[in-house]
Tab-separated table of N, CA and C in Angstrom:
chain	number	residue	atom	x	y	z
A	205	MET	N	52.658	108.055	91.707
A	205	MET	CA	52.519	106.662	92.037
A	205	MET	C	52.750	105.859	90.781
A	206	GLU	N	53.416	104.757	90.926
A	206	GLU	CA	53.557	103.800	89.830
A	206	GLU	C	53.468	102.405	90.415
A	207	ALA	N	52.764	101.523	89.719
A	207	ALA	CA	52.628	100.144	90.164
A	207	ALA	C	52.747	99.229	88.958
A	208	THR	N	53.415	98.098	89.156
A	208	THR	CA	53.490	97.040	88.155
A	208	THR	C	52.817	95.822	88.764
A	209	PHE	N	51.914	95.175	88.009
A	209	PHE	CA	51.120	94.102	88.579
A	209	PHE	C	50.632	93.165	87.480
A	210	LEU	N	50.188	91.984	87.891
A	210	LEU	CA	49.649	90.963	86.995
A	210	LEU	C	48.140	90.893	87.122
A	211	ILE	N	47.468	90.804	85.992
A	211	ILE	CA	46.047	90.459	85.962
A	211	ILE	C	45.951	89.315	84.961
A	212	GLY	N	45.747	88.115	85.459
A	212	GLY	CA	45.782	86.941	84.597
A	212	GLY	C	47.164	86.828	83.968
A	213	PRO	N	47.217	86.658	82.643
A	213	PRO	CA	48.526	86.525	81.994
A	213	PRO	C	49.180	87.864	81.646
A	214	LYS	N	48.494	88.969	81.882
A	214	LYS	CA	49.007	90.276	81.470
A	214	LYS	C	49.747	90.997	82.589
A	215	ILE	N	50.839	91.649	82.215
A	215	ILE	CA	51.615	92.484	83.123
A	215	ILE	C	51.315	93.934	82.759
A	216	TYR	N	50.865	94.702	83.739
A	216	TYR	CA	50.549	96.111	83.516
A	216	TYR	C	51.455	96.997	84.349
A	217	LYS	N	51.705	98.186	83.832
A	217	LYS	CA	52.379	99.235	84.583
A	217	LYS	C	51.457	100.453	84.503
A	218	TYR	N	51.010	100.915	85.665
A	218	TYR	CA	50.113	102.068	85.717
A	218	TYR	C	50.734	103.118	86.617
A	219	GLY	N	50.651	104.358	86.199
A	219	GLY	CA	51.184	105.422	87.023
A	219	GLY	C	50.462	106.730	86.806
A	220	PHE	N	50.588	107.606	87.797
A	220	PHE	CA	50.043	108.953	87.666
A	220	PHE	C	50.802	109.894	88.584
A	221	HIS	N	50.722	111.168	88.245
A	221	HIS	CA	51.357	112.238	89.017
A	221	HIS	C	50.339	113.361	89.082
A	222	PHE	N	50.152	113.949	90.245
A	222	PHE	CA	49.145	115.002	90.381
A	222	PHE	C	49.636	116.067	91.342
A	223	ASP	N	48.982	117.215	91.287
A	223	ASP	CA	49.201	118.254	92.285
A	223	ASP	C	47.850	118.547	92.927
A	224	ARG	N	47.750	119.627	93.662
A	224	ARG	CA	46.492	119.936	94.369
A	224	ARG	C	45.318	120.190	93.432
A	225	ASN	N	45.589	120.583	92.191
A	225	ASN	CA	44.512	120.997	91.297
A	225	ASN	C	44.197	120.036	90.169
A	226	SER	N	45.165	119.243	89.744
A	226	SER	CA	44.909	118.421	88.562
A	226	SER	C	45.866	117.243	88.453
A	227	VAL	N	45.479	116.314	87.591
A	227	VAL	CA	46.340	115.192	87.236
A	227	VAL	C	47.288	115.705	86.167
A	228	ILE	N	48.575	115.610	86.421
A	228	ILE	CA	49.586	116.136	85.510
A	228	ILE	C	49.988	115.089	84.489
A	229	GLU	N	50.037	113.841	84.926
A	229	GLU	CA	50.442	112.752	84.044
A	229	GLU	C	49.742	111.483	84.492
A	230	GLU	N	49.404	110.629	83.522
A	230	GLU	CA	48.798	109.332	83.819
A	230	GLU	C	49.086	108.420	82.633
A	231	TYR	N	49.349	107.155	82.902
A	231	TYR	CA	49.637	106.235	81.807
A	231	TYR	C	49.329	104.802	82.226
A	232	LEU	N	49.070	103.977	81.224
A	232	LEU	CA	48.903	102.536	81.417
A	232	LEU	C	49.657	101.852	80.291
A	233	ILE	N	50.528	100.924	80.686
A	233	ILE	CA	51.363	100.202	79.728
A	233	ILE	C	51.129	98.708	79.909
A	234	ASP	N	50.933	98.002	78.789
A	234	ASP	CA	50.892	96.547	78.800
A	234	ASP	C	52.329	96.086	78.615
A	235	SER	N	52.925	95.514	79.667
A	235	SER	CA	54.327	95.093	79.643
A	235	SER	C	54.471	93.588	79.498
A	236	THR	N	53.433	92.935	78.988
A	236	THR	CA	53.456	91.481	78.877
A	236	THR	C	54.606	91.004	77.990
A	237	GLY	N	54.786	91.606	76.853
A	237	GLY	CA	55.927	91.313	75.973
A	237	GLY	C	56.713	92.596	75.842
A	238	LYS	N	56.746	93.096	74.637
A	238	LYS	CA	57.327	94.420	74.406
A	238	LYS	C	56.325	95.454	74.922
A	239	ASP	N	56.812	96.477	75.640
A	239	ASP	CA	55.916	97.491	76.208
A	239	ASP	C	55.024	98.118	75.139
A	240	LYS	N	53.708	98.133	75.419
A	240	LYS	CA	52.729	98.800	74.565
A	240	LYS	C	51.988	99.813	75.429
A	241	VAL	N	52.111	101.086	75.081
A	241	VAL	CA	51.385	102.128	75.809
A	241	VAL	C	49.918	102.030	75.416
A	242	LEU	N	49.050	101.783	76.402
A	242	LEU	CA	47.619	101.708	76.135
A	242	LEU	C	47.000	103.094	76.115
A	243	PHE	N	47.396	103.918	77.093
A	243	PHE	CA	47.022	105.333	77.038
A	243	PHE	C	48.067	106.148	77.774
A	244	ARG	N	48.163	107.393	77.365
A	244	ARG	CA	49.086	108.345	77.989
A	244	ARG	C	48.358	109.674	78.105
A	245	ARG	N	48.428	110.240	79.284
A	245	ARG	CA	47.770	111.518	79.541
A	245	ARG	C	48.820	112.517	80.003
A	246	SER	N	48.677	113.725	79.518
A	246	SER	CA	49.579	114.793	79.959
A	246	SER	C	48.783	116.083	80.073
A	247	GLU	N	49.297	116.983	80.888
A	247	GLU	CA	48.665	118.282	81.061
A	247	GLU	C	49.402	119.272	80.166
A	248	GLU	N	48.641	120.010	79.376
A	248	GLU	CA	49.223	121.013	78.489
A	248	GLU	C	48.517	122.339	78.708
A	249	LYS	N	49.059	123.387	78.142
A	249	LYS	CA	48.453	124.718	78.307
A	249	LYS	C	47.013	124.743	77.824
A	250	GLU	N	46.728	123.990	76.765
A	250	GLU	CA	45.370	123.963	76.199
A	250	GLU	C	44.419	123.107	77.021
A	251	GLY	N	44.948	122.309	77.927
A	251	GLY	CA	44.118	121.432	78.738
A	251	GLY	C	44.709	120.042	78.807
A	252	VAL	N	43.868	119.080	79.064
A	252	VAL	CA	44.287	117.694	79.212
A	252	VAL	C	44.439	117.063	77.833
A	253	LYS	N	45.538	116.327	77.645
A	253	LYS	CA	45.769	115.597	76.403
A	253	LYS	C	45.843	114.112	76.751
A	254	ILE	N	44.991	113.304	76.124
A	254	ILE	CA	45.000	111.859	76.333
A	254	ILE	C	45.174	111.212	74.970
A	255	GLU	N	46.199	110.365	74.872
A	255	GLU	CA	46.524	109.703	73.611
A	255	GLU	C	46.388	108.189	73.755
A	256	PHE	N	46.114	107.526	72.645
A	256	PHE	CA	46.004	106.073	72.576
A	256	PHE	C	46.929	105.592	71.449
A	257	PRO	N	48.243	105.535	71.705
A	257	PRO	CA	49.209	105.218	70.648
A	257	PRO	C	48.937	103.883	69.948
A	258	ASN	N	49.038	103.906	68.640
A	258	ASN	CA	48.948	102.701	67.804
A	258	ASN	C	47.674	101.885	67.998
A	259	ASN	N	46.629	102.511	68.520
A	259	ASN	CA	45.381	101.791	68.800
A	259	ASN	C	45.619	100.521	69.607
A	260	ASN	N	46.591	100.552	70.538
A	260	ASN	CA	46.835	99.410	71.412
A	260	ASN	C	45.657	99.163	72.344
A	261	LEU	N	44.869	100.180	72.553
A	261	LEU	CA	43.656	100.087	73.355
A	261	LEU	C	42.534	100.535	72.426
A	262	GLY	N	41.453	99.836	72.412
A	262	GLY	CA	40.368	100.202	71.501
A	262	GLY	C	40.602	99.627	70.124
A	263	LYS	N	40.474	98.325	70.022
A	263	LYS	CA	40.752	97.636	68.756
A	263	LYS	C	39.651	97.878	67.715
A	264	THR	N	38.405	97.997	68.163
A	264	THR	CA	37.297	98.172	67.223
A	264	THR	C	36.892	99.647	67.148
A	265	LYS	N	36.146	99.973	66.122
A	265	LYS	CA	35.662	101.348	65.959
A	265	LYS	C	34.785	101.749	67.146
A	266	GLU	N	33.938	100.835	67.599
A	266	GLU	CA	33.062	101.114	68.740
A	266	GLU	C	33.875	101.397	70.005
A	267	GLU	N	34.911	100.592	70.254
A	267	GLU	CA	35.761	100.807	71.428
A	267	GLU	C	36.492	102.146	71.342
A	268	ARG	N	36.969	102.506	70.150
A	268	ARG	CA	37.657	103.789	69.972
A	268	ARG	C	36.710	104.961	70.195
A	269	LEU	N	35.466	104.841	69.754
A	269	LEU	CA	34.466	105.889	69.993
A	269	LEU	C	34.178	106.023	71.495
A	270	GLN	N	34.083	104.897	72.196
A	270	GLN	CA	33.853	104.933	73.634
A	270	GLN	C	35.023	105.615	74.342
A	271	LEU	N	36.258	105.287	73.957
A	271	LEU	CA	37.435	105.917	74.562
A	271	LEU	C	37.441	107.416	74.302
A	272	GLU	N	37.028	107.816	73.124
A	272	GLU	CA	36.981	109.251	72.802
A	272	GLU	C	35.948	109.962	73.673
A	273	ARG	N	34.789	109.346	73.902
A	273	ARG	CA	33.772	109.938	74.787
A	273	ARG	C	34.310	110.063	76.208
A	274	ILE	N	35.009	109.035	76.676
A	274	ILE	CA	35.581	109.071	78.026
A	274	ILE	C	36.635	110.162	78.099
A	275	ARG	N	37.473	110.261	77.075
A	275	ARG	CA	38.518	111.288	77.041
A	275	ARG	C	37.910	112.672	77.177
A	276	ILE	N	36.858	112.935	76.442
A	276	ILE	CA	36.190	114.242	76.466
A	276	ILE	C	35.591	114.526	77.845
A	277	ASP	N	35.055	113.497	78.499
A	277	ASP	CA	34.374	113.679	79.786
A	277	ASP	C	35.307	113.644	80.995
A	278	THR	N	36.587	113.323	80.794
A	278	THR	CA	37.510	113.246	81.928
A	278	THR	C	37.874	114.646	82.405
A	279	ARG	N	37.589	114.912	83.674
A	279	ARG	CA	37.891	116.216	84.258
A	279	ARG	C	39.390	116.335	84.531
A	280	PRO	N	39.926	117.551	84.541
A	280	PRO	CA	41.358	117.743	84.809
A	280	PRO	C	41.800	117.212	86.174
A	281	ASN	N	40.890	117.166	87.147
A	281	ASN	CA	41.268	116.732	88.496
A	281	ASN	C	40.856	115.293	88.802
A	282	SER	N	40.537	114.508	87.774
A	282	SER	CA	40.197	113.102	87.998
A	282	SER	C	41.013	112.207	87.068
A	283	LEU	N	41.151	110.967	87.463
A	283	LEU	CA	41.929	110.020	86.677
A	283	LEU	C	41.127	109.503	85.488
A	284	PHE	N	41.793	109.379	84.350
A	284	PHE	CA	41.168	108.788	83.173
A	284	PHE	C	40.756	107.353	83.473
A	285	LEU	N	41.592	106.617	84.200
A	285	LEU	CA	41.277	105.228	84.534
A	285	LEU	C	39.969	105.140	85.308
A	286	SER	N	39.746	106.050	86.225
A	286	SER	CA	38.509	106.074	86.990
A	286	SER	C	37.306	106.378	86.090
A	287	ALA	N	37.457	107.348	85.211
A	287	ALA	CA	36.375	107.685	84.280
A	287	ALA	C	36.064	106.505	83.374
A	288	ALA	N	37.095	105.811	82.906
A	288	ALA	CA	36.891	104.654	82.027
A	288	ALA	C	36.137	103.544	82.747
A	289	ALA	N	36.445	103.339	84.021
A	289	ALA	CA	35.729	102.328	84.791
A	289	ALA	C	34.263	102.709	84.960
A	290	GLN	N	33.982	103.986	85.155
A	290	GLN	CA	32.590	104.445	85.278
A	290	GLN	C	31.814	104.216	83.995
A	291	PHE	N	32.514	104.257	82.852
A	291	PHE	CA	31.878	104.026	81.550
A	291	PHE	C	31.955	102.562	81.132
A	292	ASN	N	32.394	101.694	82.036
A	292	ASN	CA	32.452	100.250	81.816
A	292	ASN	C	33.366	99.817	80.677
A	293	SER	N	34.480	100.502	80.494
A	293	SER	CA	35.489	100.050	79.546
A	293	SER	C	36.041	98.731	80.073
A	294	GLN	N	35.936	97.662	79.295
A	294	GLN	CA	36.217	96.320	79.792
A	294	GLN	C	37.634	96.168	80.360
A	295	GLU	N	38.659	96.428	79.568
A	295	GLU	CA	40.035	96.230	80.033
A	295	GLU	C	40.403	97.223	81.135
A	296	LEU	N	40.002	98.483	80.966
A	296	LEU	CA	40.349	99.499	81.964
A	296	LEU	C	39.590	99.288	83.268
A	297	SER	N	38.373	98.782	83.203
A	297	SER	CA	37.629	98.468	84.430
A	297	SER	C	38.319	97.360	85.207
A	298	ALA	N	38.867	96.384	84.510
A	298	ALA	CA	39.583	95.288	85.179
A	298	ALA	C	40.803	95.830	85.924
A	299	VAL	N	41.537	96.743	85.298
A	299	VAL	CA	42.708	97.347	85.936
A	299	VAL	C	42.270	98.173	87.144
A	300	TYR	N	41.258	99.003	86.967
A	300	TYR	CA	40.750	99.846	88.052
A	300	TYR	C	40.304	98.997	89.248
A	301	ASN	N	39.545	97.945	88.972
A	301	ASN	CA	39.051	97.079	90.044
A	301	ASN	C	40.199	96.359	90.753
A	302	TYR	N	41.198	95.925	89.993
A	302	TYR	CA	42.350	95.270	90.606
A	302	TYR	C	43.053	96.220	91.575
A	303	LEU	N	43.317	97.425	91.119
A	303	LEU	CA	44.010	98.400	91.970
A	303	LEU	C	43.179	98.734	93.212
A	304	GLY	N	41.889	98.917	93.029
A	304	GLY	CA	41.019	99.243	94.155
A	304	GLY	C	40.908	98.124	95.179
A	305	THR	N	41.041	96.895	94.716
A	305	THR	CA	40.921	95.735	95.593
A	305	THR	C	42.234	95.387	96.285
A	306	ASN	N	43.344	95.580	95.601
A	306	ASN	CA	44.619	95.061	96.084
A	306	ASN	C	45.571	96.082	96.697
A	307	PHE	N	45.263	97.353	96.609
A	307	PHE	CA	46.134	98.370	97.184
A	307	PHE	C	45.376	99.157	98.238
A	308	LYS	N	46.029	99.377	99.361
A	308	LYS	CA	45.430	100.163	100.437
A	308	LYS	C	46.381	101.285	100.800
A	309	SER	N	45.826	102.402	101.174
A	309	SER	CA	46.624	103.549	101.592
A	309	SER	C	47.120	103.337	103.022
A	310	ILE	N	48.366	103.699	103.248
A	310	ILE	CA	48.932	103.660	104.591
A	310	ILE	C	49.116	105.105	105.035
A	311	HIS	N	48.465	105.499	106.096
A	311	HIS	CA	48.566	106.866	106.585
A	311	HIS	C	49.387	106.879	107.874
A	312	SER	N	50.251	107.847	107.980
A	312	SER	CA	51.040	108.006	109.190
A	312	SER	C	51.333	109.478	109.379
A	313	LYS	N	51.243	109.946	110.605
A	313	LYS	CA	51.526	111.362	110.846
A	313	LYS	C	52.996	111.688	110.631
A	314	ASN	N	53.862	110.680	110.574
A	314	ASN	CA	55.285	110.900	110.348
A	314	ASN	C	55.686	110.846	108.878
A	315	MET	N	54.716	110.618	107.994
A	315	MET	CA	55.030	110.500	106.574
A	315	MET	C	55.207	111.861	105.932
A	316	THR	N	55.918	111.880	104.829
A	316	THR	CA	56.044	113.085	104.015
A	316	THR	C	54.706	113.323	103.337
A	317	PRO	N	54.554	114.424	102.576
A	317	PRO	CA	53.287	114.677	101.898
A	317	PRO	C	52.871	113.556	100.944
A	318	ARG	N	53.814	112.743	100.495
A	318	ARG	CA	53.451	111.621	99.636
A	318	ARG	C	52.871	110.514	100.496
A	319	GLN	N	51.963	109.769	99.934
A	319	GLN	CA	51.395	108.623	100.636
A	319	GLN	C	52.072	107.358	100.142
A	320	SER	N	52.159	106.348	100.987
A	320	SER	CA	52.690	105.062	100.587
A	320	SER	C	51.527	104.098	100.398
A	321	TYR	N	51.714	103.175	99.480
A	321	TYR	CA	50.692	102.172	99.203
A	321	TYR	C	51.343	100.805	99.225
A	322	THR	N	50.578	99.829	99.572
A	322	THR	CA	51.091	98.457	99.603
A	322	THR	C	50.046	97.522	99.032
A	323	ALA	N	50.495	96.460	98.410
A	323	ALA	CA	49.588	95.428	97.895
A	323	ALA	C	49.445	94.340	98.945
A	324	GLU	N	48.269	93.779	99.008
A	324	GLU	CA	48.051	92.684	99.944
A	324	GLU	C	48.421	91.381	99.290
């Protein structure tokens, strides 16, 4: 799934890819000006890898420590964005709440294994 959306003046691009057992990829990009990757997650042989390039997310030492705690606590089969919202990460909670409020799943017996989503 990938979605591009506005929250106030900011343009975000959020996406993830998963299989039956785990989240394989997840990312959040601030596309307001030049694209800035806020976080990127990938699945590796050693486990889940979550990166915060150029400290685009977590400007203060306290915020970076909070992100590191969330990274450590994120299970392989759950989204980092969801874990961040549970830990009340301010910017990530806003994104999580927006997606939860504005996107609904459309289920149909004629659909492929992928689900479709639509914004209201």
